[in-house]
Coordinates of C-alpha atoms and ligand atoms in Angstrom, one line a residue:
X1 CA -7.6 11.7 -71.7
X2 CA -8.8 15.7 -71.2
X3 CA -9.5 15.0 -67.3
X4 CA -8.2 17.6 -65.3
X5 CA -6.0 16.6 -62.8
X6 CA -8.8 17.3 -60.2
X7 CA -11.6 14.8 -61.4
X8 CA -8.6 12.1 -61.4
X9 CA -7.8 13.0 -58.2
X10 CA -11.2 12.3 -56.6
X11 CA -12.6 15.4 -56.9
X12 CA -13.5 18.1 -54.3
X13 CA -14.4 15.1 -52.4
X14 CA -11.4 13.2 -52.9
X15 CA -9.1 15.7 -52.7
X16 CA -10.4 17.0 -49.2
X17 CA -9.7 13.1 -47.7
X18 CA -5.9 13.7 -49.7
X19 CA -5.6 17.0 -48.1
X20 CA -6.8 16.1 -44.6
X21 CA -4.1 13.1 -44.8
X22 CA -1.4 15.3 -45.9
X23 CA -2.0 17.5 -42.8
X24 CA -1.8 14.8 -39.9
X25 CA 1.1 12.8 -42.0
X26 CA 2.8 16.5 -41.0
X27 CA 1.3 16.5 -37.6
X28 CA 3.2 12.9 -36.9
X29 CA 6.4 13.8 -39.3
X30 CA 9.0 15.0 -36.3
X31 CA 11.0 16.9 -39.2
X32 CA 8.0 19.6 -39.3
X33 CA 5.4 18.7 -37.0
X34 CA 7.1 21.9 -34.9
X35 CA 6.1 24.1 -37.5
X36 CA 2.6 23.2 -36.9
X37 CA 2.5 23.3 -33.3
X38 CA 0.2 26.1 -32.6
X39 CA -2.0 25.7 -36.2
X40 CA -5.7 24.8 -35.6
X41 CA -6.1 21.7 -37.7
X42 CA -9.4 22.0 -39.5
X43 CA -7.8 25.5 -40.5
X44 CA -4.5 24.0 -41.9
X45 CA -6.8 21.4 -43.4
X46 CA -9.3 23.2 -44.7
X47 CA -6.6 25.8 -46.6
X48 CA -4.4 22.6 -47.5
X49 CA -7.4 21.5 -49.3
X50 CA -9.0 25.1 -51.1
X51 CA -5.3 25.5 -52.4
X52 CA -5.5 21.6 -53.7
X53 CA -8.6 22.0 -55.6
X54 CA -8.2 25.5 -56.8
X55 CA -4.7 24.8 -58.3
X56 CA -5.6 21.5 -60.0
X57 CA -8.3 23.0 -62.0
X58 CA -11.5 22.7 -59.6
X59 CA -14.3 25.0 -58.5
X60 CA -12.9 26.5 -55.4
X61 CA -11.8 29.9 -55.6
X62 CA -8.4 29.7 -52.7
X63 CA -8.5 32.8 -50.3
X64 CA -5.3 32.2 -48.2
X65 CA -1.9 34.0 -48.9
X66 CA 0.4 33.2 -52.2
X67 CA 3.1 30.7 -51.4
X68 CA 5.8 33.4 -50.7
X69 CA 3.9 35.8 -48.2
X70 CA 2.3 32.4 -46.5
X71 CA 6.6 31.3 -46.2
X72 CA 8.3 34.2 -46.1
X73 CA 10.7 34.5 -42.7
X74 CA 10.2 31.2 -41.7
X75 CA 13.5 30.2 -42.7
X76 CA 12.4 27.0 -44.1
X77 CA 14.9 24.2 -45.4
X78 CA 15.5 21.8 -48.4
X79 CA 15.1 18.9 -45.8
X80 CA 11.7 20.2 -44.6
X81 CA 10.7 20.8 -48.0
X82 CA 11.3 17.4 -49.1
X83 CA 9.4 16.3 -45.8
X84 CA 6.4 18.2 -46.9
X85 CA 6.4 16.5 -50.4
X86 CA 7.4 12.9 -48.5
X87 CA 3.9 13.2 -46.5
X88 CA 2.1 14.1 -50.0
X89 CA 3.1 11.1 -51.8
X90 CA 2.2 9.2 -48.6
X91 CA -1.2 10.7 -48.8
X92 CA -1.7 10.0 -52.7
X93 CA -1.0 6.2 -52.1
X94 CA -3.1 5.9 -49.1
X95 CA -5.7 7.1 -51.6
X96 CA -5.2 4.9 -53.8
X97 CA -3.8 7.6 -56.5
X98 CA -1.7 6.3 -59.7
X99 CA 1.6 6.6 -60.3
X100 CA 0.4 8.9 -63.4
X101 CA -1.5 11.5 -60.8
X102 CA 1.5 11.3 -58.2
X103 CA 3.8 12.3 -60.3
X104 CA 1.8 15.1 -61.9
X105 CA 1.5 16.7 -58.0
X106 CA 5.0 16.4 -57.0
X107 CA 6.0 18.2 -60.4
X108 CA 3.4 21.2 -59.3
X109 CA 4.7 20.8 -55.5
X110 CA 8.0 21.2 -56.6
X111 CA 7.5 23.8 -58.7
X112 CA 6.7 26.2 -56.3
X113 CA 10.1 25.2 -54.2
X114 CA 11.6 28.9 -54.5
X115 CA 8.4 30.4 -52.9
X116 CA 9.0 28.9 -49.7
X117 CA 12.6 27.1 -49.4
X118 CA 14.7 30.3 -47.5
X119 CA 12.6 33.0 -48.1
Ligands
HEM201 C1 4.9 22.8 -51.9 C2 4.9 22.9 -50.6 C3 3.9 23.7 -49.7 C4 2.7 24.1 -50.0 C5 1.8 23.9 -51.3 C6 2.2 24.8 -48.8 C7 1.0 25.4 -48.7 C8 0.6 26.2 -47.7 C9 -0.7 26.9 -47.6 C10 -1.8 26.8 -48.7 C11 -0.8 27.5 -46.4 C12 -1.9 28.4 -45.9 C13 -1.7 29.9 -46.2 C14 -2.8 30.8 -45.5 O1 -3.2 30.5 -44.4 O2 -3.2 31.7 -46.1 C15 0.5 27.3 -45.7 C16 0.8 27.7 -44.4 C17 1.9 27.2 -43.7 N1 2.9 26.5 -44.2 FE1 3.1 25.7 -46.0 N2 3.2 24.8 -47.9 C18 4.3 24.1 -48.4 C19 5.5 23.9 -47.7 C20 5.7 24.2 -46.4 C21 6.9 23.7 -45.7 C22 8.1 22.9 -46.3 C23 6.7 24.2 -44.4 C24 7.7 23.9 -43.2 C25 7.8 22.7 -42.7 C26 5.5 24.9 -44.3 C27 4.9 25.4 -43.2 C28 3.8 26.2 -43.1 C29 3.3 26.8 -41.9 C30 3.9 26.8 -40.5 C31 2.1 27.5 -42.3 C32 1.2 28.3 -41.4 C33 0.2 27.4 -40.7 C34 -0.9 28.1 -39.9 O3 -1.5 29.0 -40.4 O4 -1.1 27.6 -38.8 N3 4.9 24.8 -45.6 N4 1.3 26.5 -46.5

């Protein structure tokens, strides 16, 4: 079992449908959908999605800001934090993504909690 996390995850293909999802589950989550009120959506999509497949060990090289300088002096909280991860897993199960694989992008998610959690 050598896949990377990124070929069991659908691929650049899959992981575009997973990112795509992730975004409107935000757009129709009233704990954050504020925070996206002015984004362009095929933008916010298109980043969630470079970052997704760069960071689980695809081809795509992500161009957008580190976590902190995307966060910083937004004054994010833990509750909208844990929103952001709710709408992942959402997303994973729509498609159709083990328990295994879920589990594996919450730990990386959360990892990167003191980058953007009252920065
Ligand atoms: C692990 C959790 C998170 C990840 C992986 C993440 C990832 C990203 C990425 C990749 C960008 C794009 C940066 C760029 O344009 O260069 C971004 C922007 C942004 N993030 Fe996050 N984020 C997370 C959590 C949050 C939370 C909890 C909030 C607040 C509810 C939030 C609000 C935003 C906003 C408002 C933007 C700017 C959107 C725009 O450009 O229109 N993020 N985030």
């Amino acid at each position: 079992m050598s896949e990377s996390l990124y070929d069991r995850l659908g691929g650049s293909e899959g992981i575009t449908n997973i990112a795509s999802d992730v975004i409107d589950n935000h757009l129709s989550n009233k704990t954050i959908a504020p925070r996206f009120a002015q984004s362009d959506v095929a933008t916010i999509k298109n980043a969630a999605a470079t970052f997704f497949i760069a960071g689980t060990g695809g081809p795509n090289v992500y161009k957008g800001k580190d976590m902190l300088t995307a966060h910083k002096g937004m004054n994010i909280s833990a509750t909208e934090f844990m929103a952001v991860l709710d709408d992942a897993l959402a997303a994973l199960a729509k498609n159709t993504i083990g328990q295994r694989e879920q589990e594996e992008v919450l730990f990386v998610l959360y990892s990167m909690r003191s980058q953007i959690v009252l920065v």
